mmCIF file of C-alpha atoms in Angstrom:
data_model
loop_
_atom_site.group_PDB
_atom_site.id
_atom_site.type_symbol
_atom_site.label_atom_id
_atom_site.label_comp_id
_atom_site.label_asym_id
_atom_site.label_seq_id
_atom_site.Cartn_x
_atom_site.Cartn_y
_atom_site.Cartn_z
ATOM 1 C CA THR G 1 104.372 129.339 89.699
ATOM 2 C CA GLY G 2 105.362 132.588 91.305
ATOM 3 C CA ASN G 3 108.118 135.189 91.705
ATOM 4 C CA GLY G 4 107.455 136.367 95.249
ATOM 5 C CA THR G 5 104.815 139.007 94.588
ATOM 6 C CA ILE G 6 103.004 137.219 91.737
ATOM 7 C CA LEU G 7 101.437 133.798 92.221
ATOM 8 C CA VAL G 8 99.842 131.834 89.350
ATOM 9 C CA GLN G 9 97.890 128.833 90.583
ATOM 10 C CA HIS G 10 96.556 126.448 87.907
ATOM 11 C CA GLU G 11 97.906 128.410 84.973
ATOM 12 C CA PRO G 12 95.430 128.447 82.059
ATOM 13 C CA PHE G 13 96.492 126.827 78.797
ATOM 14 C CA GLY G 14 96.672 129.829 76.529
ATOM 15 C CA ARG G 15 99.062 132.506 75.355
ATOM 16 C CA PRO G 16 98.540 135.368 72.907
ATOM 17 C CA ALA G 17 99.852 133.832 69.689
ATOM 18 C CA PRO G 18 99.905 133.932 66.740
ATOM 19 C CA PHE G 19 97.388 136.699 67.316
ATOM 20 C CA SER G 20 95.363 137.956 70.237
ATOM 21 C CA PRO G 21 92.507 140.452 70.674
ATOM 22 C CA PRO G 22 94.481 143.557 71.805
ATOM 23 C CA ASP G 23 91.345 145.682 72.196
ATOM 24 C CA ASP G 24 89.931 143.233 74.754
ATOM 25 C CA ALA G 25 93.142 143.180 76.818
ATOM 26 C CA ARG G 26 93.343 146.973 76.672
ATOM 27 C CA ALA G 27 89.728 147.342 77.811
ATOM 28 C CA VAL G 28 90.355 145.252 80.930
ATOM 29 C CA ALA G 29 93.560 147.171 81.743
ATOM 30 C CA ASP G 30 91.722 150.477 81.242
ATOM 31 C CA ALA G 31 88.934 149.369 83.611
ATOM 32 C CA LEU G 32 91.504 148.647 86.334
ATOM 33 C CA ASN G 33 93.330 151.906 85.710
ATOM 34 C CA ASP G 34 90.027 153.782 85.957
ATOM 35 C CA MET G 35 89.456 152.383 89.460
ATOM 36 C CA GLY G 36 92.788 153.804 90.588
ATOM 37 C CA ASP G 37 93.136 153.597 94.374
ATOM 38 C CA ARG G 38 89.512 152.548 94.887
ATOM 39 C CA GLY G 39 88.798 148.874 95.398
ATOM 40 C CA GLY G 40 86.454 147.176 92.943
ATOM 41 C CA THR G 41 85.560 144.247 90.708
ATOM 42 C CA VAL G 42 85.506 143.801 86.930
ATOM 43 C CA LEU G 43 83.531 140.918 85.399
ATOM 44 C CA VAL G 44 84.986 139.839 82.027
ATOM 45 C CA LEU G 45 82.487 137.896 79.928
ATOM 46 C CA GLY G 46 83.043 135.918 76.768
ATOM 47 C CA ALA G 47 82.304 132.667 75.009
ATOM 48 C CA VAL G 48 84.408 129.569 75.692
ATOM 49 C CA GLY G 49 87.781 129.836 73.958
ATOM 50 C CA ILE G 50 87.556 133.547 73.171
ATOM 51 C CA GLY G 51 90.765 134.348 75.051
ATOM 52 C CA LYS G 52 89.801 135.066 78.664
ATOM 53 C CA GLY G 53 92.696 132.961 79.967
ATOM 54 C CA MET G 54 95.156 134.934 77.854
ATOM 55 C CA ILE G 55 93.943 138.173 79.410
ATOM 56 C CA GLY G 56 94.395 136.741 82.901
ATOM 57 C CA LEU G 57 97.995 135.839 82.132
ATOM 58 C CA ASN G 58 98.621 139.257 80.607
ATOM 59 C CA LEU G 59 97.403 140.923 83.806
ATOM 60 C CA MET G 60 100.135 139.107 85.701
ATOM 61 C CA GLU G 61 102.691 140.729 83.402
ATOM 62 C CA GLU G 62 100.912 143.878 82.186
ATOM 63 C CA LYS G 63 103.376 146.765 82.314
ATOM 64 C CA ALA G 64 100.540 149.283 81.980
ATOM 65 C CA LEU G 65 99.336 148.270 85.442
ATOM 66 C CA ARG G 66 102.609 149.010 87.208
ATOM 67 C CA GLU G 67 101.504 152.551 88.003
ATOM 68 C CA LEU G 68 98.667 151.108 90.100
ATOM 69 C CA GLY G 69 101.253 149.822 92.540
ATOM 70 C CA TYR G 70 99.872 146.366 93.316
ATOM 71 C CA GLU G 71 101.726 144.893 96.262
ATOM 72 C CA ARG G 72 100.924 141.359 95.130
ATOM 73 C CA ARG G 73 99.030 139.617 92.330
ATOM 74 C CA PHE G 74 97.261 136.256 92.226
ATOM 75 C CA LEU G 75 95.802 134.304 89.280
ATOM 76 C CA ALA G 76 93.861 131.047 89.438
ATOM 77 C CA THR G 77 91.573 129.182 87.050
ATOM 78 C CA LEU G 78 88.870 126.966 88.517
ATOM 79 C CA HIS G 79 88.509 123.520 87.001
ATOM 80 C CA PHE G 80 86.346 121.826 89.648
ATOM 81 C CA THR G 81 83.898 123.247 92.182
ATOM 82 C CA ASN G 82 85.732 121.606 95.074
ATOM 83 C CA GLU G 83 88.781 123.773 94.339
ATOM 84 C CA LEU G 84 87.020 126.939 95.456
ATOM 85 C CA LEU G 85 87.997 127.115 99.126
ATOM 86 C CA SER G 86 91.574 125.916 98.559
ATOM 87 C CA THR G 87 91.978 128.582 95.872
ATOM 88 C CA ILE G 88 90.628 131.283 98.188
ATOM 89 C CA GLU G 89 92.927 130.078 100.971
ATOM 90 C CA GLY G 90 95.867 130.190 98.551
ATOM 91 C CA ALA G 91 95.079 133.778 97.573
ATOM 92 C CA THR G 92 94.559 134.832 101.198
ATOM 93 C CA GLY G 93 97.883 133.316 102.257
ATOM 94 C CA HIS G 94 99.705 134.966 99.357
ATOM 95 C CA PHE G 95 98.230 138.392 100.101
ATOM 96 C CA ALA G 96 98.473 138.147 103.903
ATOM 97 C CA HIS G 97 102.154 137.215 103.645
ATOM 98 C CA GLY G 98 102.378 135.971 107.211
ATOM 99 C CA ARG G 99 99.793 138.297 108.764
ATOM 100 C CA SER G 100 97.255 136.613 111.053
ATOM 101 C CA LEU G 101 93.555 136.885 110.156
ATOM 102 C CA GLY G 102 90.443 135.679 111.973
ATOM 103 C CA GLY G 103 87.180 134.089 110.831
ATOM 104 C CA ASP G 104 86.463 131.421 108.237
ATOM 105 C CA ALA G 105 88.088 131.212 104.785
ATOM 106 C CA LEU G 106 85.782 133.744 103.121
ATOM 107 C CA ASP G 107 85.893 136.146 106.085
ATOM 108 C CA ARG G 108 89.696 136.072 105.957
ATOM 109 C CA PHE G 109 89.620 136.653 102.202
ATOM 110 C CA ARG G 110 87.300 139.652 102.562
ATOM 111 C CA GLU G 111 89.563 141.110 105.239
ATOM 112 C CA VAL G 112 92.826 140.638 103.333
ATOM 113 C CA LEU G 113 91.372 142.476 100.319
ATOM 114 C CA ARG G 114 90.935 145.451 102.670
ATOM 115 C CA GLN G 115 94.441 145.334 104.130
ATOM 116 C CA GLY G 116 96.474 146.000 101.003
ATOM 117 C CA LYS G 117 96.339 146.828 97.328
ATOM 118 C CA PHE G 118 96.299 143.478 95.573
ATOM 119 C CA LEU G 119 95.125 142.141 92.204
ATOM 120 C CA PHE G 120 93.042 138.945 92.368
ATOM 121 C CA VAL G 121 92.172 137.299 89.022
ATOM 122 C CA LEU G 122 89.876 134.260 88.995
ATOM 123 C CA GLY G 123 89.008 132.425 85.773
ATOM 124 C CA GLY G 124 86.338 129.804 85.162
ATOM 125 C CA LEU G 125 83.673 131.486 87.294
ATOM 126 C CA GLU G 126 81.007 129.640 85.267
ATOM 127 C CA ARG G 127 82.054 126.423 87.035
ATOM 128 C CA LEU G 128 80.565 127.859 90.240
ATOM 129 C CA LEU G 129 77.199 128.461 88.566
ATOM 130 C CA VAL G 130 74.291 126.263 87.527
ATOM 131 C CA SER G 131 72.145 127.194 84.538
ATOM 132 C CA GLU G 132 69.131 129.367 85.216
ATOM 133 C CA ARG G 133 66.556 130.894 82.880
ATOM 134 C CA LEU G 134 66.226 134.656 82.716
ATOM 135 C CA GLU G 135 62.525 134.365 83.551
ATOM 136 C CA THR G 136 63.200 133.164 87.084
ATOM 137 C CA PRO G 137 62.877 135.705 89.929
ATOM 138 C CA ALA G 138 66.572 135.525 90.841
ATOM 139 C CA ALA G 139 67.569 136.339 87.279
ATOM 140 C CA ARG G 140 65.305 139.388 87.233
ATOM 141 C CA GLN G 141 67.175 141.112 90.046
ATOM 142 C CA GLU G 142 68.938 144.373 89.437
ATOM 143 C CA GLY G 143 70.266 144.889 85.927
ATOM 144 C CA THR G 144 70.532 141.318 84.662
ATOM 145 C CA GLY G 145 70.677 141.195 80.873
ATOM 146 C CA ALA G 146 67.511 141.214 78.806
ATOM 147 C CA ALA G 147 65.290 140.990 81.902
ATOM 148 C CA LYS G 148 66.039 144.635 82.717
ATOM 149 C CA GLY G 149 67.045 145.817 79.269
ATOM 150 C CA GLY G 150 70.717 145.829 80.253
ATOM 151 C CA GLN G 151 73.631 145.001 77.990
ATOM 152 C CA LEU G 152 74.837 141.725 79.518
ATOM 153 C CA GLY G 153 74.178 138.801 77.234
ATOM 154 C CA ARG G 154 72.585 140.979 74.584
ATOM 155 C CA GLY G 155 75.302 140.496 71.967
ATOM 156 C CA ARG G 156 75.185 138.467 68.800
ATOM 157 C CA TYR G 157 75.778 135.294 70.791
ATOM 158 C CA PRO G 158 73.852 135.758 74.066
ATOM 159 C CA LEU G 159 75.627 134.456 77.152
ATOM 160 C CA ALA G 160 73.912 132.008 79.459
ATOM 161 C CA HIS G 161 72.909 132.960 83.012
ATOM 162 C CA GLY G 162 73.438 130.935 86.177
ATOM 163 C CA ARG G 163 72.982 130.996 89.943
ATOM 164 C CA PRO G 164 75.602 129.914 92.520
ATOM 165 C CA ILE G 165 75.962 126.146 92.685
ATOM 166 C CA SER G 166 76.667 126.091 96.436
ATOM 167 C CA TRP G 167 76.448 128.171 99.593
ATOM 168 C CA GLU G 168 80.200 128.841 99.496
ATOM 169 C CA ALA G 169 80.011 130.030 95.877
ATOM 170 C CA GLY G 170 77.152 132.353 96.789
ATOM 171 C CA ARG G 171 79.151 133.814 99.672
ATOM 172 C CA LEU G 172 82.173 134.353 97.444
ATOM 173 C CA LEU G 173 80.053 136.283 94.937
ATOM 174 C CA ASP G 174 78.678 138.360 97.822
ATOM 175 C CA VAL G 175 82.236 139.221 98.860
ATOM 176 C CA LEU G 176 83.409 140.072 95.345
ATOM 177 C CA PHE G 177 80.283 141.897 94.142
ATOM 178 C CA SER G 178 79.596 143.882 97.325
ATOM 179 C CA ASP G 179 80.111 147.635 97.296
ATOM 180 C CA ASP G 180 82.772 147.427 100.005
ATOM 181 C CA LYS G 181 84.042 150.948 100.712
ATOM 182 C CA ASP G 182 86.918 149.574 102.797
ATOM 183 C CA ARG G 183 88.339 147.331 100.088
ATOM 184 C CA ARG G 184 91.564 148.529 98.492
ATOM 185 C CA SER G 185 92.181 145.596 96.170
ATOM 186 C CA HIS G 186 91.070 145.004 92.584
ATOM 187 C CA VAL G 187 89.330 141.812 91.422
ATOM 188 C CA VAL G 188 88.952 140.484 87.873
ATOM 189 C CA LEU G 189 86.575 137.580 87.273
ATOM 190 C CA THR G 190 86.241 135.829 83.909
ATOM 191 C CA SER G 191 83.210 133.794 82.925
ATOM 192 C CA SER G 192 81.200 132.480 79.975
ATOM 193 C CA VAL G 193 78.047 132.690 82.121
ATOM 194 C CA VAL G 194 76.485 135.809 83.663
ATOM 195 C CA PRO G 195 75.741 135.385 87.397
ATOM 196 C CA SER G 196 72.019 135.884 87.953
ATOM 197 C CA GLY G 197 71.268 138.993 89.953
ATOM 198 C CA PHE G 198 74.534 140.563 88.820
ATOM 199 C CA PRO G 199 74.871 144.000 90.522
ATOM 200 C CA HIS G 200 74.876 146.061 87.359
ATOM 201 C CA SER G 201 75.088 149.385 89.175
ATOM 202 C CA THR G 202 78.137 148.661 91.351
ATOM 203 C CA VAL G 203 80.305 146.246 89.327
ATOM 204 C CA LYS G 204 81.729 146.963 85.874
ATOM 205 C CA SER G 205 81.263 144.288 83.214
ATOM 206 C CA LEU G 206 83.039 143.857 79.886
ATOM 207 C CA GLU G 207 81.876 141.543 77.123
ATOM 208 C CA LEU G 208 84.853 140.484 75.008
ATOM 209 C CA ALA G 209 84.713 140.907 71.258
ATOM 210 C CA GLY G 210 87.400 138.312 70.611
ATOM 211 C CA ILE G 211 89.591 138.020 67.538
ATOM 212 C CA PRO G 212 88.164 140.077 64.641
ATOM 213 C CA PRO G 213 86.578 137.834 61.951
ATOM 214 C CA ASP G 214 89.059 138.979 59.299
ATOM 215 C CA GLU G 215 92.172 138.458 61.473
ATOM 216 C CA LEU G 216 92.761 134.857 60.361
ATOM 217 C CA GLY G 217 92.642 135.917 56.705
ATOM 218 C CA ARG G 218 95.159 138.704 57.347
ATOM 219 C CA TRP G 219 97.516 136.265 59.049
ATOM 220 C CA ILE G 220 97.715 133.991 55.974
ATOM 221 C CA ARG G 221 100.676 135.018 53.861
ATOM 222 C CA ASP G 222 99.691 136.202 50.355
ATOM 223 C CA ALA G 223 96.103 135.060 50.935
ATOM 224 C CA SER G 224 93.756 135.188 47.959
ATOM 225 C CA PRO G 225 90.343 136.879 48.271
ATOM 226 C CA GLU G 226 88.737 133.422 48.339
ATOM 227 C CA GLU G 227 91.002 132.316 51.187
ATOM 228 C CA ARG G 228 90.197 135.467 53.166
ATOM 229 C CA ASP G 229 86.492 134.873 52.604
ATOM 230 C CA PHE G 230 86.606 131.277 53.846
ATOM 231 C CA ALA G 231 88.844 132.292 56.784
ATOM 232 C CA GLY G 232 86.252 134.879 57.852
ATOM 233 C CA LYS G 233 83.432 132.349 57.564
ATOM 234 C CA LEU G 234 85.384 129.865 59.678
ATOM 235 C CA SER G 235 86.103 132.482 62.355
ATOM 236 C CA ARG G 236 82.441 133.441 62.648
ATOM 237 C CA THR G 237 81.313 129.793 62.651
ATOM 238 C CA LEU G 238 83.704 129.055 65.530
ATOM 239 C CA ARG G 239 82.540 132.163 67.425
ATOM 240 C CA ARG G 240 86.140 133.420 67.302
ATOM 241 C CA ASN G 241 87.543 130.598 69.445
ATOM 242 C CA ALA G 242 91.113 131.815 69.964
ATOM 243 C CA TYR G 243 92.717 128.398 70.479
ATOM 244 C CA ALA G 244 91.066 126.779 67.450
ATOM 245 C CA LEU G 245 91.913 129.728 65.200
ATOM 246 C CA SER G 246 95.519 129.743 66.420
ATOM 247 C CA VAL G 247 95.918 126.055 65.539
ATOM 248 C CA VAL G 248 94.259 126.616 62.143
ATOM 249 C CA ALA G 249 96.616 129.522 61.444
ATOM 250 C CA HIS G 250 99.648 127.308 62.042
ATOM 251 C CA ALA G 251 98.179 124.518 59.919
ATOM 252 C CA LEU G 252 97.640 126.946 57.048
ATOM 253 C CA GLY G 253 101.162 128.261 57.473
ATOM 254 C CA SER G 254 102.516 124.796 56.733
ATOM 255 C CA MET G 255 100.588 124.456 53.444
ATOM 256 C CA ALA G 256 101.272 125.574 49.890
ATOM 257 C CA ALA G 257 98.754 128.041 48.438
ATOM 258 C CA PRO G 258 96.785 125.602 46.213
ATOM 259 C CA ARG G 259 96.187 123.213 49.116
ATOM 260 C CA ARG G 260 95.282 126.001 51.548
ATOM 261 C CA LEU G 261 92.158 127.039 49.678
ATOM 262 C CA GLN G 262 90.998 123.458 49.185
ATOM 263 C CA TRP G 263 91.593 122.625 52.855
ATOM 264 C CA LEU G 264 89.856 125.772 54.118
ATOM 265 C CA GLU G 265 86.818 125.249 51.893
ATOM 266 C CA ALA G 266 86.467 121.629 53.015
ATOM 267 C CA LEU G 267 86.831 122.672 56.656
ATOM 268 C CA VAL G 268 84.137 125.355 56.401
ATOM 269 C CA CYS G 269 81.773 122.875 54.721
ATOM 270 C CA LEU G 270 82.451 120.335 57.483
ATOM 271 C CA VAL G 271 81.842 122.639 60.446
ATOM 272 C CA THR G 272 78.770 124.372 59.025
ATOM 273 C CA ALA G 273 77.173 120.946 58.522
ATOM 274 C CA SER G 274 77.959 119.933 62.122
ATOM 275 C CA GLY G 275 76.242 120.733 65.420
ATOM 276 C CA PHE G 276 77.758 123.678 67.253
ATOM 277 C CA GLU G 277 78.936 121.575 70.209
ATOM 278 C CA ARG G 278 81.232 119.596 67.874
ATOM 279 C CA ARG G 279 82.559 122.368 65.644
ATOM 280 C CA THR G 280 85.581 123.456 67.645
ATOM 281 C CA GLU G 281 86.616 119.867 68.325
ATOM 282 C CA LEU G 282 86.388 118.952 64.626
ATOM 283 C CA VAL G 283 88.450 121.958 63.551
ATOM 284 C CA ILE G 284 91.194 121.236 66.085
ATOM 285 C CA GLU G 285 91.304 117.574 65.032
ATOM 286 C CA ARG G 286 91.651 118.495 61.346
ATOM 287 C CA ALA G 287 94.294 121.132 62.067
ATOM 288 C CA MET G 288 96.141 118.682 64.314
ATOM 289 C CA ALA G 289 96.180 116.100 61.508
ATOM 290 C CA ALA G 290 97.532 118.672 59.041
ATOM 291 C CA LEU G 291 100.303 119.702 61.427
ATOM 292 C CA VAL G 292 101.508 116.230 62.415
ATOM 293 C CA ASP G 293 101.568 115.195 58.759
ATOM 294 C CA ARG G 294 104.777 117.230 58.623
ATOM 295 C CA PHE G 295 106.406 114.626 60.882
ATOM 296 C CA PRO G 296 105.185 111.248 59.553
ATOM 297 C CA ASP G 297 107.731 109.214 61.541
ATOM 298 C CA GLU G 298 106.576 110.815 64.797
ATOM 299 C CA ARG G 299 102.846 110.926 64.101
ATOM 300 C CA ARG G 300 101.834 108.207 66.565
ATOM 301 C CA THR G 301 103.883 109.694 69.406
ATOM 302 C CA LEU G 302 102.617 113.230 68.714
ATOM 303 C CA GLU G 303 98.993 112.110 68.720
ATOM 304 C CA THR G 304 99.458 109.998 71.860
ATOM 305 C CA VAL G 305 101.104 112.809 73.816
ATOM 306 C CA TRP G 306 98.559 115.390 72.640
ATOM 307 C CA HIS G 307 95.636 113.232 73.766
ATOM 308 C CA GLN G 308 97.353 112.464 77.088
ATOM 309 C CA VAL G 309 97.873 116.159 77.832
ATOM 310 C CA ALA G 310 94.159 116.741 77.198
ATOM 311 C CA MET G 311 93.379 114.436 80.139
ATOM 312 C CA PHE G 312 95.113 116.762 82.610
ATOM 313 C CA THR G 313 93.338 119.864 83.937
ATOM 314 C CA ILE G 314 96.548 121.543 85.119
ATOM 315 C CA PRO G 315 100.045 121.917 83.607
ATOM 316 C CA VAL G 316 101.841 118.580 83.452
ATOM 317 C CA THR G 317 105.502 117.542 83.176
ATOM 318 C CA ALA G 318 107.103 115.313 80.560
ATOM 319 C CA GLU G 319 107.894 112.797 83.319
ATOM 320 C CA ALA G 320 104.227 112.549 84.376
ATOM 321 C CA LEU G 321 103.121 112.171 80.753
ATOM 322 C CA SER G 322 105.688 109.456 80.079
ATOM 323 C CA ALA G 323 104.474 107.535 83.139
ATOM 324 C CA SER G 324 100.809 107.914 82.178
ATOM 325 C CA CYS G 325 101.147 106.709 78.577
ATOM 326 C CA CYS G 326 103.237 103.617 79.244
ATOM 327 C CA ARG G 327 100.867 101.497 77.144
ATOM 328 C CA GLY G 328 101.773 103.623 74.140
ATOM 329 C CA GLY G 329 105.439 102.887 74.736
ATOM 330 C CA CYS G 330 106.500 106.571 74.867
ATOM 331 C CA GLY G 331 109.830 107.102 76.576
ATOM 332 C CA LEU G 332 110.761 110.312 78.348
ATOM 333 C CA GLN G 333 112.880 111.628 75.466
ATOM 334 C CA GLU G 334 110.124 110.873 72.952
ATOM 335 C CA VAL G 335 107.570 112.642 75.118
ATOM 336 C CA GLN G 336 109.798 115.709 75.561
ATOM 337 C CA SER G 337 110.479 115.868 71.812
ATOM 338 C CA ALA G 338 106.754 115.594 71.088
ATOM 339 C CA LEU G 339 105.960 118.349 73.613
ATOM 340 C CA ASP G 340 108.550 120.604 71.985
ATOM 341 C CA ARG G 341 107.042 120.050 68.537
ATOM 342 C CA LEU G 342 103.452 120.505 69.715
ATOM 343 C CA THR G 343 104.422 123.682 71.560
ATOM 344 C CA ALA G 344 106.239 125.063 68.513
ATOM 345 C CA VAL G 345 103.018 124.893 66.467
ATOM 346 C CA GLU G 346 100.938 126.022 69.483
ATOM 347 C CA LEU G 347 98.838 122.903 69.804
ATOM 348 C CA LEU G 348 100.119 123.063 73.392
ATOM 349 C CA PHE G 349 101.290 125.965 75.550
#
């Protein structure tokens, strides 16, 4: 999508509702404002689901950034490693706006960042990295996390480290992390993995705090102390996964008070007894079941459409969904109605 000066390629599934971490969004905006007319890069780190995609979308609309005078803005989220060069070409074409540039794709990208004041936001950087232990020589380069006593990955839930998965990915990081005095543009990268050898001294990094643990409890109308307690436990157990907590909030909003406490307690018991890799999935499934119970006659269609959407890595139309779930017998009108309902309760965005 785009409006001429703003181009969003592969829009992330996520919007700031029913609550979002305002301090995190403000910190990223402040980092860009601090750079002013100087070019530079900000690396935004956070666990999966903490709300990095929301921040990227906000930067495409952030009124506080208007004073920086970006000529054009570009947002993309990587889903597969083979998207890298096409994404870079898309950004270069959007920023160049008809100007001719020489060299290969990454040379052209480096040059266009020097020719104007643009904002380039790239999400899913971890998909360009392969896991690497901190003890390896590459991970011990300047200012990388615990290896040098830095702050990256030293939080309550340490972030993994990784090295570039390919030559092209390595070159892109060189372009974005270099101390390029000629660059006028700003770059924001989001990742759940810290690039090994991260240039701590030249590139600013922010580790997101996410939704405060007590936010879910505050969102519940007339919540009892017990409900607030279990809501806080659930938030911490899920490592503040913004999507899961948003779905839970809507599920709780559809319940009467006596059932809320019982449901929350059972959910906390379930996830704390499960392996971490399954916790978020289990919570979303339970919240999904609670929400679709409100529409018993449409339950099968809602579940079918929801699972079909999960198979797509980019935004998808009702027509494409209807064609892909023909075995389930979902017509176009049924699919559109299901999408509207799922969007209303923020199972989909």
